[in-house]
């Protein structure tokens, strides 16, 4: 559950217990079901995503098709996730970087007073291209621009959410000057946010736990493309269930950060898994969950 958006196990159980899905008999009518689910209460995006993901898995398994085929999207050929390295001491960051040396990209969390030391620690161990996620951490636009220019010299290829969501004028200015693409994450949660996203960002980070699942996530991807925005596919800390679901939007992705299941120690699911960052499609219909029945029986 993403606590930063106010959700917990308790809030999810409470929300789902309010739903009455009995008027719906057609699991393929995901649009109507999700419209109803969304109307019951605002927020609860991850809880809503759980219904959406279950519906897509049912629809895919009944039609014997993977979800990307239901969406009439091509199968993605080479599809690799970055590995995220969180804020820590330079020693730990060097250790984590070494552990992630097989990944094609690293995603580095910044937004501290020691951002350059963090990048230096990564560069001590690795030449991998880097994504950087500032999580709204820079509050001064000139400093942000200076940082981005320096990061470009360090082999960074994009910067996620450099400034706070509500600093719109500063973000618009930064977008017009930035030598690297800027991607909105906290500032782009649902479809309505994509409408204005090109004022502040070159791209958007689509996460199923923000978008209420695949149905709206797909709409976000289509609108982003129409508006000329780049697309990052991202995640929270998630099980293989949600990561497998997100895989099916892969053909839209310019950047992929779907590593949320890798460090989860109580992940009950097996889905479309990765090896050194590369997704290995298991050709299981639906979202790609393997033997979900064994989970239901627990
Ligand atoms: Mg982010």
PDB file of C-alpha atoms and ligand atoms in Angstrom:
ATOM      1  CA  UNK A   1       0.000   0.000   0.000  1.00  0.00           C
ATOM      2  CA  UNK A   2       1.258   3.514  -0.759  1.00  0.00           C
ATOM      3  CA  UNK A   3       1.090   5.314   2.625  1.00  0.00           C
ATOM      4  CA  UNK A   4       2.149   8.615   0.992  1.00  0.00           C
ATOM      5  CA  UNK A   5      -1.279   8.709  -0.699  1.00  0.00           C
ATOM      6  CA  UNK A   6      -3.089   7.903   2.534  1.00  0.00           C
ATOM      7  CA  UNK A   7      -3.709   4.209   1.911  1.00  0.00           C
ATOM      8  CA  UNK A   8      -3.148   1.302   4.272  1.00  0.00           C
ATOM      9  CA  UNK A   9      -4.344  -2.283   4.576  1.00  0.00           C
ATOM     10  CA  UNK A  10      -7.154  -1.003   6.810  1.00  0.00           C
ATOM     11  CA  UNK A  11      -8.286   1.674   4.324  1.00  0.00           C
ATOM     12  CA  UNK A  12      -8.215  -0.850   1.464  1.00  0.00           C
ATOM     13  CA  UNK A  13     -10.243  -3.444   3.373  1.00  0.00           C
ATOM     14  CA  UNK A  14     -12.712  -0.746   4.445  1.00  0.00           C
ATOM     15  CA  UNK A  15     -13.083   0.564   0.864  1.00  0.00           C
ATOM     16  CA  UNK A  16     -13.477  -2.863  -0.730  1.00  0.00           C
ATOM     17  CA  UNK A  17     -16.075  -3.861   1.877  1.00  0.00           C
ATOM     18  CA  UNK A  18     -18.235  -0.916   0.701  1.00  0.00           C
ATOM     19  CA  UNK A  19     -18.399  -2.215  -2.866  1.00  0.00           C
ATOM     20  CA  UNK A  20     -21.421  -4.079  -4.175  1.00  0.00           C
ATOM     21  CA  UNK A  21     -20.407  -5.703  -7.437  1.00  0.00           C
ATOM     22  CA  UNK A  22     -23.489  -7.952  -7.565  1.00  0.00           C
ATOM     23  CA  UNK A  23     -25.278  -5.854 -10.271  1.00  0.00           C
ATOM     24  CA  UNK A  24     -22.392  -6.666 -12.639  1.00  0.00           C
ATOM     25  CA  UNK A  25     -22.329 -10.022 -14.380  1.00  0.00           C
ATOM     26  CA  UNK A  26     -19.944  -9.379 -17.289  1.00  0.00           C
ATOM     27  CA  UNK A  27     -16.256  -9.386 -16.251  1.00  0.00           C
ATOM     28  CA  UNK A  28     -15.363  -7.931 -19.668  1.00  0.00           C
ATOM     29  CA  UNK A  29     -17.311  -4.743 -18.932  1.00  0.00           C
ATOM     30  CA  UNK A  30     -14.337  -3.350 -17.043  1.00  0.00           C
ATOM     31  CA  UNK A  31     -15.182   0.241 -17.998  1.00  0.00           C
ATOM     32  CA  UNK A  32     -18.624   0.179 -16.274  1.00  0.00           C
ATOM     33  CA  UNK A  33     -17.351  -1.731 -13.249  1.00  0.00           C
ATOM     34  CA  UNK A  34     -14.438   0.648 -12.728  1.00  0.00           C
ATOM     35  CA  UNK A  35     -16.702   3.693 -13.200  1.00  0.00           C
ATOM     36  CA  UNK A  36     -18.857   2.344 -10.367  1.00  0.00           C
ATOM     37  CA  UNK A  37     -15.830   1.469  -8.186  1.00  0.00           C
ATOM     38  CA  UNK A  38     -14.414   4.973  -8.693  1.00  0.00           C
ATOM     39  CA  UNK A  39     -17.741   6.609  -7.791  1.00  0.00           C
ATOM     40  CA  UNK A  40     -18.046   4.947  -4.378  1.00  0.00           C
ATOM     41  CA  UNK A  41     -15.457   7.166  -2.651  1.00  0.00           C
ATOM     42  CA  UNK A  42     -12.603   9.439  -3.790  1.00  0.00           C
ATOM     43  CA  UNK A  43      -8.961   8.396  -3.297  1.00  0.00           C
ATOM     44  CA  UNK A  44      -8.272   4.706  -2.601  1.00  0.00           C
ATOM     45  CA  UNK A  45      -6.402   4.396  -5.903  1.00  0.00           C
ATOM     46  CA  UNK A  46      -4.473   1.270  -4.938  1.00  0.00           C
ATOM     47  CA  UNK A  47      -7.586  -0.452  -3.554  1.00  0.00           C
ATOM     48  CA  UNK A  48      -9.369   0.418  -6.819  1.00  0.00           C
ATOM     49  CA  UNK A  49      -6.375  -0.908  -8.770  1.00  0.00           C
ATOM     50  CA  UNK A  50      -6.764  -4.274  -7.022  1.00  0.00           C
ATOM     51  CA  UNK A  51     -10.276  -4.647  -8.516  1.00  0.00           C
ATOM     52  CA  UNK A  52      -9.068  -3.453 -11.925  1.00  0.00           C
ATOM     53  CA  UNK A  53      -6.132  -5.875 -11.960  1.00  0.00           C
ATOM     54  CA  UNK A  54      -8.326  -8.818 -10.900  1.00  0.00           C
ATOM     55  CA  UNK A  55     -10.807  -7.975 -13.683  1.00  0.00           C
ATOM     56  CA  UNK A  56      -8.061  -7.807 -16.302  1.00  0.00           C
ATOM     57  CA  UNK A  57      -6.686 -11.136 -15.137  1.00  0.00           C
ATOM     58  CA  UNK A  58     -10.153 -12.731 -15.374  1.00  0.00           C
ATOM     59  CA  UNK A  59     -10.822 -11.182 -18.808  1.00  0.00           C
ATOM     60  CA  UNK A  60      -7.464 -12.357 -20.119  1.00  0.00           C
ATOM     61  CA  UNK A  61      -7.762 -15.854 -18.693  1.00  0.00           C
ATOM     62  CA  UNK A  62     -11.314 -16.263 -20.096  1.00  0.00           C
ATOM     63  CA  UNK A  63     -10.165 -15.118 -23.555  1.00  0.00           C
ATOM     64  CA  UNK A  64      -6.870 -17.034 -23.254  1.00  0.00           C
ATOM     65  CA  UNK A  65      -4.939 -13.884 -24.118  1.00  0.00           C
ATOM     66  CA  UNK A  66      -2.314 -11.835 -22.318  1.00  0.00           C
ATOM     67  CA  UNK A  67      -3.610  -8.373 -21.394  1.00  0.00           C
ATOM     68  CA  UNK A  68      -1.442  -6.553 -23.924  1.00  0.00           C
ATOM     69  CA  UNK A  69      -3.331  -8.480 -26.601  1.00  0.00           C
ATOM     70  CA  UNK A  70      -6.676  -7.454 -25.074  1.00  0.00           C
ATOM     71  CA  UNK A  71      -5.403  -3.879 -25.394  1.00  0.00           C
ATOM     72  CA  UNK A  72      -4.390  -4.567 -29.026  1.00  0.00           C
ATOM     73  CA  UNK A  73      -0.808  -3.656 -28.160  1.00  0.00           C
ATOM     74  CA  UNK A  74       2.232  -5.417 -29.593  1.00  0.00           C
ATOM     75  CA  UNK A  75       4.349  -7.760 -27.493  1.00  0.00           C
ATOM     76  CA  UNK A  76       7.383  -5.855 -26.269  1.00  0.00           C
ATOM     77  CA  UNK A  77      10.646  -7.389 -27.417  1.00  0.00           C
ATOM     78  CA  UNK A  78      13.342  -6.152 -25.092  1.00  0.00           C
ATOM     79  CA  UNK A  79      11.951  -4.830 -21.839  1.00  0.00           C
ATOM     80  CA  UNK A  80      14.221  -3.998 -18.918  1.00  0.00           C
ATOM     81  CA  UNK A  81      13.571  -2.337 -15.599  1.00  0.00           C
ATOM     82  CA  UNK A  82      15.934  -0.078 -13.738  1.00  0.00           C
ATOM     83  CA  UNK A  83      16.956  -0.914 -10.167  1.00  0.00           C
ATOM     84  CA  UNK A  84      16.233   1.766  -7.609  1.00  0.00           C
ATOM     85  CA  UNK A  85      18.844   2.838  -5.078  1.00  0.00           C
ATOM     86  CA  UNK A  86      17.427   4.746  -2.122  1.00  0.00           C
ATOM     87  CA  UNK A  87      18.944   7.611  -0.171  1.00  0.00           C
ATOM     88  CA  UNK A  88      21.692   6.330   2.116  1.00  0.00           C
ATOM     89  CA  UNK A  89      25.288   6.837   3.199  1.00  0.00           C
ATOM     90  CA  UNK A  90      27.936   6.814   0.430  1.00  0.00           C
ATOM     91  CA  UNK A  91      29.233   3.429   1.691  1.00  0.00           C
ATOM     92  CA  UNK A  92      25.811   1.768   1.477  1.00  0.00           C
ATOM     93  CA  UNK A  93      25.158   3.392  -1.908  1.00  0.00           C
ATOM     94  CA  UNK A  94      28.438   1.987  -3.244  1.00  0.00           C
ATOM     95  CA  UNK A  95      27.398  -1.442  -1.939  1.00  0.00           C
ATOM     96  CA  UNK A  96      23.905  -1.231  -3.510  1.00  0.00           C
ATOM     97  CA  UNK A  97      25.359  -0.027  -6.806  1.00  0.00           C
ATOM     98  CA  UNK A  98      27.697  -2.996  -6.928  1.00  0.00           C
ATOM     99  CA  UNK A  99      24.800  -5.382  -6.189  1.00  0.00           C
ATOM    100  CA  UNK A 100      22.845  -3.839  -9.090  1.00  0.00           C
ATOM    101  CA  UNK A 101      25.702  -3.969 -11.588  1.00  0.00           C
ATOM    102  CA  UNK A 102      23.831  -6.387 -13.902  1.00  0.00           C
ATOM    103  CA  UNK A 103      20.918  -3.976 -14.407  1.00  0.00           C
ATOM    104  CA  UNK A 104      20.979  -1.884 -17.603  1.00  0.00           C
ATOM    105  CA  UNK A 105      19.814   1.252 -15.726  1.00  0.00           C
ATOM    106  CA  UNK A 106      19.880   2.474 -12.151  1.00  0.00           C
ATOM    107  CA  UNK A 107      17.365   4.858 -10.623  1.00  0.00           C
ATOM    108  CA  UNK A 108      18.914   7.045  -7.960  1.00  0.00           C
ATOM    109  CA  UNK A 109      16.882   8.833  -5.308  1.00  0.00           C
ATOM    110  CA  UNK A 110      18.002  12.417  -4.691  1.00  0.00           C
ATOM    111  CA  UNK A 111      16.537  15.523  -3.066  1.00  0.00           C
ATOM    112  CA  UNK A 112      19.000  15.826  -0.182  1.00  0.00           C
ATOM    113  CA  UNK A 113      21.742  18.321   0.649  1.00  0.00           C
ATOM    114  CA  UNK A 114      24.281  15.685  -0.429  1.00  0.00           C
ATOM    115  CA  UNK A 115      22.960  14.895  -3.912  1.00  0.00           C
ATOM    116  CA  UNK A 116      26.342  15.253  -5.629  1.00  0.00           C
ATOM    117  CA  UNK A 117      28.000  12.961  -3.088  1.00  0.00           C
ATOM    118  CA  UNK A 118      25.314  10.360  -3.767  1.00  0.00           C
ATOM    119  CA  UNK A 119      25.913  10.469  -7.531  1.00  0.00           C
ATOM    120  CA  UNK A 120      29.680  10.413  -6.917  1.00  0.00           C
ATOM    121  CA  UNK A 121      29.278   7.268  -4.783  1.00  0.00           C
ATOM    122  CA  UNK A 122      27.312   5.611  -7.610  1.00  0.00           C
ATOM    123  CA  UNK A 123      29.915   6.675 -10.150  1.00  0.00           C
ATOM    124  CA  UNK A 124      32.695   5.236  -7.958  1.00  0.00           C
ATOM    125  CA  UNK A 125      31.275   1.800  -8.806  1.00  0.00           C
ATOM    126  CA  UNK A 126      29.357   2.110 -12.078  1.00  0.00           C
ATOM    127  CA  UNK A 127      29.069   3.659 -15.527  1.00  0.00           C
ATOM    128  CA  UNK A 128      25.420   2.572 -15.982  1.00  0.00           C
ATOM    129  CA  UNK A 129      23.043   5.232 -17.346  1.00  0.00           C
ATOM    130  CA  UNK A 130      21.038   6.748 -14.500  1.00  0.00           C
ATOM    131  CA  UNK A 131      17.487   7.874 -13.910  1.00  0.00           C
ATOM    132  CA  UNK A 132      17.206  10.329 -11.057  1.00  0.00           C
ATOM    133  CA  UNK A 133      14.155  10.787  -8.811  1.00  0.00           C
ATOM    134  CA  UNK A 134      14.156  13.956  -6.707  1.00  0.00           C
ATOM    135  CA  UNK A 135      10.713  13.325  -5.114  1.00  0.00           C
ATOM    136  CA  UNK A 136       9.950  17.115  -5.078  1.00  0.00           C
ATOM    137  CA  UNK A 137      13.154  17.757  -3.126  1.00  0.00           C
ATOM    138  CA  UNK A 138      14.497  20.898  -4.852  1.00  0.00           C
ATOM    139  CA  UNK A 139      12.787  24.154  -3.891  1.00  0.00           C
ATOM    140  CA  UNK A 140      14.804  26.675  -5.966  1.00  0.00           C
ATOM    141  CA  UNK A 141      14.434  26.656  -9.749  1.00  0.00           C
ATOM    142  CA  UNK A 142      17.906  28.043 -10.548  1.00  0.00           C
ATOM    143  CA  UNK A 143      19.546  25.530  -8.268  1.00  0.00           C
ATOM    144  CA  UNK A 144      17.416  22.797  -9.835  1.00  0.00           C
ATOM    145  CA  UNK A 145      18.598  23.823 -13.318  1.00  0.00           C
ATOM    146  CA  UNK A 146      22.216  23.884 -12.148  1.00  0.00           C
ATOM    147  CA  UNK A 147      21.800  20.412 -10.651  1.00  0.00           C
ATOM    148  CA  UNK A 148      20.224  19.025 -13.817  1.00  0.00           C
ATOM    149  CA  UNK A 149      23.029  20.412 -15.994  1.00  0.00           C
ATOM    150  CA  UNK A 150      25.588  18.796 -13.667  1.00  0.00           C
ATOM    151  CA  UNK A 151      23.642  15.509 -13.644  1.00  0.00           C
ATOM    152  CA  UNK A 152      23.671  15.430 -17.440  1.00  0.00           C
ATOM    153  CA  UNK A 153      27.468  15.492 -17.350  1.00  0.00           C
ATOM    154  CA  UNK A 154      27.323  12.516 -14.953  1.00  0.00           C
ATOM    155  CA  UNK A 155      25.430  10.304 -17.396  1.00  0.00           C
ATOM    156  CA  UNK A 156      21.933  10.906 -16.059  1.00  0.00           C
ATOM    157  CA  UNK A 157      19.283  10.506 -18.780  1.00  0.00           C
ATOM    158  CA  UNK A 158      16.130  11.855 -17.090  1.00  0.00           C
ATOM    159  CA  UNK A 159      14.957  13.550 -13.896  1.00  0.00           C
ATOM    160  CA  UNK A 160      11.756  12.681 -12.067  1.00  0.00           C
ATOM    161  CA  UNK A 161       9.733  15.254 -10.123  1.00  0.00           C
ATOM    162  CA  UNK A 162      12.538  17.725  -9.336  1.00  0.00           C
ATOM    163  CA  UNK A 163      10.321  20.319  -7.636  1.00  0.00           C
ATOM    164  CA  UNK A 164       7.177  20.343  -5.455  1.00  0.00           C
ATOM    165  CA  UNK A 165       3.929  19.733  -7.325  1.00  0.00           C
ATOM    166  CA  UNK A 166       2.475  23.113  -6.279  1.00  0.00           C
ATOM    167  CA  UNK A 167       5.438  25.160  -7.613  1.00  0.00           C
ATOM    168  CA  UNK A 168       3.843  25.289 -11.058  1.00  0.00           C
ATOM    169  CA  UNK A 169       5.451  28.491 -12.411  1.00  0.00           C
ATOM    170  CA  UNK A 170       8.904  27.301 -11.362  1.00  0.00           C
ATOM    171  CA  UNK A 171       8.288  23.880 -12.920  1.00  0.00           C
ATOM    172  CA  UNK A 172       7.146  25.453 -16.213  1.00  0.00           C
ATOM    173  CA  UNK A 173      10.317  27.597 -16.244  1.00  0.00           C
ATOM    174  CA  UNK A 174      12.511  24.596 -15.427  1.00  0.00           C
ATOM    175  CA  UNK A 175      10.892  22.521 -18.178  1.00  0.00           C
ATOM    176  CA  UNK A 176      11.649  25.221 -20.758  1.00  0.00           C
ATOM    177  CA  UNK A 177      15.359  25.335 -19.766  1.00  0.00           C
ATOM    178  CA  UNK A 178      16.210  21.782 -18.729  1.00  0.00           C
ATOM    179  CA  UNK A 179      18.858  19.947 -20.753  1.00  0.00           C
ATOM    180  CA  UNK A 180      17.342  16.615 -19.579  1.00  0.00           C
ATOM    181  CA  UNK A 181      13.750  15.385 -19.872  1.00  0.00           C
ATOM    182  CA  UNK A 182      11.698  16.007 -16.727  1.00  0.00           C
ATOM    183  CA  UNK A 183       9.107  13.408 -15.725  1.00  0.00           C
ATOM    184  CA  UNK A 184       6.111  14.109 -13.470  1.00  0.00           C
ATOM    185  CA  UNK A 185       5.313  11.520 -10.818  1.00  0.00           C
ATOM    186  CA  UNK A 186       3.649  13.013  -7.714  1.00  0.00           C
ATOM    187  CA  UNK A 187       2.217  15.711 -10.045  1.00  0.00           C
ATOM    188  CA  UNK A 188       0.571  13.194 -12.397  1.00  0.00           C
ATOM    189  CA  UNK A 189      -1.575  10.655 -10.625  1.00  0.00           C
ATOM    190  CA  UNK A 190      -4.646  10.128 -12.791  1.00  0.00           C
ATOM    191  CA  UNK A 191      -6.010  10.818 -16.279  1.00  0.00           C
ATOM    192  CA  UNK A 192      -7.154  14.351 -15.458  1.00  0.00           C
ATOM    193  CA  UNK A 193      -3.574  15.272 -14.491  1.00  0.00           C
ATOM    194  CA  UNK A 194      -2.262  14.279 -17.936  1.00  0.00           C
ATOM    195  CA  UNK A 195      -4.358  17.081 -19.497  1.00  0.00           C
ATOM    196  CA  UNK A 196      -2.075  19.738 -17.955  1.00  0.00           C
ATOM    197  CA  UNK A 197       1.105  17.705 -17.622  1.00  0.00           C
ATOM    198  CA  UNK A 198       2.811  19.112 -20.731  1.00  0.00           C
ATOM    199  CA  UNK A 199       2.952  22.554 -19.048  1.00  0.00           C
ATOM    200  CA  UNK A 200       5.420  21.244 -16.489  1.00  0.00           C
ATOM    201  CA  UNK A 201       6.905  17.972 -17.691  1.00  0.00           C
ATOM    202  CA  UNK A 202       8.353  16.295 -20.784  1.00  0.00           C
ATOM    203  CA  UNK A 203       6.963  12.968 -19.614  1.00  0.00           C
ATOM    204  CA  UNK A 204       4.780  11.258 -17.035  1.00  0.00           C
ATOM    205  CA  UNK A 205       5.318   8.347 -14.672  1.00  0.00           C
ATOM    206  CA  UNK A 206       2.338   5.987 -14.888  1.00  0.00           C
ATOM    207  CA  UNK A 207       1.925   3.799 -11.805  1.00  0.00           C
ATOM    208  CA  UNK A 208      -1.055   1.470 -11.464  1.00  0.00           C
ATOM    209  CA  UNK A 209      -1.346   2.253  -7.744  1.00  0.00           C
ATOM    210  CA  UNK A 210      -1.973   5.924  -8.668  1.00  0.00           C
ATOM    211  CA  UNK A 211      -4.008   5.416 -11.843  1.00  0.00           C
ATOM    212  CA  UNK A 212      -6.524   2.974 -10.264  1.00  0.00           C
ATOM    213  CA  UNK A 213      -5.155   0.222 -12.487  1.00  0.00           C
ATOM    214  CA  UNK A 214      -4.748  -0.747 -16.122  1.00  0.00           C
ATOM    215  CA  UNK A 215      -8.020   0.652 -17.479  1.00  0.00           C
ATOM    216  CA  UNK A 216      -7.171   4.265 -16.599  1.00  0.00           C
ATOM    217  CA  UNK A 217      -3.413   3.680 -16.931  1.00  0.00           C
ATOM    218  CA  UNK A 218      -3.961   2.758 -20.580  1.00  0.00           C
ATOM    219  CA  UNK A 219      -6.016   5.922 -21.117  1.00  0.00           C
ATOM    220  CA  UNK A 220      -3.212   7.962 -19.527  1.00  0.00           C
ATOM    221  CA  UNK A 221      -0.661   6.379 -21.868  1.00  0.00           C
ATOM    222  CA  UNK A 222      -2.811   7.081 -24.945  1.00  0.00           C
ATOM    223  CA  UNK A 223      -3.391  10.709 -23.959  1.00  0.00           C
ATOM    224  CA  UNK A 224       0.276  11.213 -23.084  1.00  0.00           C
ATOM    225  CA  UNK A 225       1.296   9.956 -26.532  1.00  0.00           C
ATOM    226  CA  UNK A 226      -1.250  12.245 -28.187  1.00  0.00           C
ATOM    227  CA  UNK A 227       0.221  15.196 -26.313  1.00  0.00           C
ATOM    228  CA  UNK A 228       3.791  14.275 -27.219  1.00  0.00           C
ATOM    229  CA  UNK A 229       4.699  13.342 -23.644  1.00  0.00           C
ATOM    230  CA  UNK A 230       7.231  10.607 -22.887  1.00  0.00           C
ATOM    231  CA  UNK A 231       6.128   7.714 -20.701  1.00  0.00           C
ATOM    232  CA  UNK A 232       7.775   6.078 -17.736  1.00  0.00           C
ATOM    233  CA  UNK A 233       6.185   2.953 -16.279  1.00  0.00           C
ATOM    234  CA  UNK A 234       6.748   2.989 -12.531  1.00  0.00           C
ATOM    235  CA  UNK A 235       5.621   1.304  -9.348  1.00  0.00           C
ATOM    236  CA  UNK A 236       5.481   1.472  -5.584  1.00  0.00           C
ATOM    237  CA  UNK A 237       6.747  -1.370  -3.365  1.00  0.00           C
ATOM    238  CA  UNK A 238       4.508  -4.040  -4.835  1.00  0.00           C
ATOM    239  CA  UNK A 239       4.113  -7.770  -5.222  1.00  0.00           C
ATOM    240  CA  UNK A 240       4.644  -9.577  -8.520  1.00  0.00           C
ATOM    241  CA  UNK A 241       0.871  -9.318  -9.047  1.00  0.00           C
ATOM    242  CA  UNK A 242       0.932  -5.557  -9.705  1.00  0.00           C
ATOM    243  CA  UNK A 243       4.307  -5.629 -11.459  1.00  0.00           C
ATOM    244  CA  UNK A 244       3.045  -8.316 -13.882  1.00  0.00           C
ATOM    245  CA  UNK A 245      -0.040  -6.202 -14.580  1.00  0.00           C
ATOM    246  CA  UNK A 246       2.050  -3.118 -15.384  1.00  0.00           C
ATOM    247  CA  UNK A 247       4.194  -5.172 -17.796  1.00  0.00           C
ATOM    248  CA  UNK A 248       1.275  -5.208 -20.249  1.00  0.00           C
ATOM    249  CA  UNK A 249       1.568  -1.448 -20.865  1.00  0.00           C
ATOM    250  CA  UNK A 250       5.216  -1.997 -21.757  1.00  0.00           C
ATOM    251  CA  UNK A 251       4.951  -1.088 -25.424  1.00  0.00           C
ATOM    252  CA  UNK A 252       4.157   2.491 -24.375  1.00  0.00           C
ATOM    253  CA  UNK A 253       7.200   2.860 -22.140  1.00  0.00           C
ATOM    254  CA  UNK A 254      10.205   5.046 -22.891  1.00  0.00           C
ATOM    255  CA  UNK A 255      11.611   4.273 -19.437  1.00  0.00           C
ATOM    256  CA  UNK A 256      10.757   1.352 -17.154  1.00  0.00           C
ATOM    257  CA  UNK A 257      11.054   1.299 -13.382  1.00  0.00           C
ATOM    258  CA  UNK A 258       9.179  -1.836 -12.354  1.00  0.00           C
ATOM    259  CA  UNK A 259      11.439  -3.236  -9.647  1.00  0.00           C
ATOM    260  CA  UNK A 260       9.034  -2.886  -6.687  1.00  0.00           C
ATOM    261  CA  UNK A 261       8.715  -6.662  -6.188  1.00  0.00           C
ATOM    262  CA  UNK A 262      12.418  -7.452  -6.154  1.00  0.00           C
ATOM    263  CA  UNK A 263      13.100  -6.555  -2.532  1.00  0.00           C
ATOM    264  CA  UNK A 264       9.680  -7.592  -1.200  1.00  0.00           C
ATOM    265  CA  UNK A 265      10.231 -10.460   1.236  1.00  0.00           C
ATOM    266  CA  UNK A 266       6.563 -11.496   1.658  1.00  0.00           C
ATOM    267  CA  UNK A 267       5.596 -11.608  -2.031  1.00  0.00           C
ATOM    268  CA  UNK A 268       3.065 -14.458  -2.372  1.00  0.00           C
ATOM    269  CA  UNK A 269       2.752 -14.198  -6.166  1.00  0.00           C
ATOM    270  CA  UNK A 270       4.642 -15.500  -9.143  1.00  0.00           C
ATOM    271  CA  UNK A 271       4.053 -13.512 -12.302  1.00  0.00           C
ATOM    272  CA  UNK A 272       6.121 -12.160 -15.146  1.00  0.00           C
ATOM    273  CA  UNK A 273       9.472 -11.971 -13.387  1.00  0.00           C
ATOM    274  CA  UNK A 274      12.759 -10.303 -14.228  1.00  0.00           C
ATOM    275  CA  UNK A 275      16.309 -11.580 -14.475  1.00  0.00           C
ATOM    276  CA  UNK A 276      18.966  -8.872 -14.098  1.00  0.00           C
ATOM    277  CA  UNK A 277      16.247  -6.368 -14.950  1.00  0.00           C
ATOM    278  CA  UNK A 278      15.009  -8.096 -18.096  1.00  0.00           C
ATOM    279  CA  UNK A 279      11.391  -9.260 -18.097  1.00  0.00           C
ATOM    280  CA  UNK A 280      10.877 -12.883 -19.133  1.00  0.00           C
ATOM    281  CA  UNK A 281       7.349 -13.214 -20.562  1.00  0.00           C
ATOM    282  CA  UNK A 282       5.796 -16.458 -19.271  1.00  0.00           C
ATOM    283  CA  UNK A 283       2.965 -16.399 -21.878  1.00  0.00           C
ATOM    284  CA  UNK A 284       0.373 -16.967 -19.147  1.00  0.00           C
ATOM    285  CA  UNK A 285      -2.989 -15.362 -20.121  1.00  0.00           C
ATOM    286  CA  UNK A 286      -4.384 -12.382 -18.218  1.00  0.00           C
ATOM    287  CA  UNK A 287      -1.816 -10.360 -16.320  1.00  0.00           C
ATOM    288  CA  UNK A 288       0.544 -13.346 -16.249  1.00  0.00           C
ATOM    289  CA  UNK A 289      -0.056 -14.656 -12.733  1.00  0.00           C
ATOM    290  CA  UNK A 290       1.019 -18.258 -12.372  1.00  0.00           C
ATOM    291  CA  UNK A 291      -1.389 -20.497 -10.411  1.00  0.00           C
ATOM    292  CA  UNK A 292      -3.256 -17.685  -8.633  1.00  0.00           C
ATOM    293  CA  UNK A 293      -5.655 -20.378  -7.320  1.00  0.00           C
ATOM    294  CA  UNK A 294      -2.954 -21.539  -4.923  1.00  0.00           C
ATOM    295  CA  UNK A 295      -3.012 -18.071  -3.344  1.00  0.00           C
ATOM    296  CA  UNK A 296      -6.811 -17.974  -3.062  1.00  0.00           C
ATOM    297  CA  UNK A 297      -6.810 -21.302  -1.223  1.00  0.00           C
ATOM    298  CA  UNK A 298      -4.551 -20.028   1.542  1.00  0.00           C
TER     299      UNK A 298
HETATM  300 MG1  LIG B   1       9.002   9.022  -8.260  1.00  0.00          MG
END
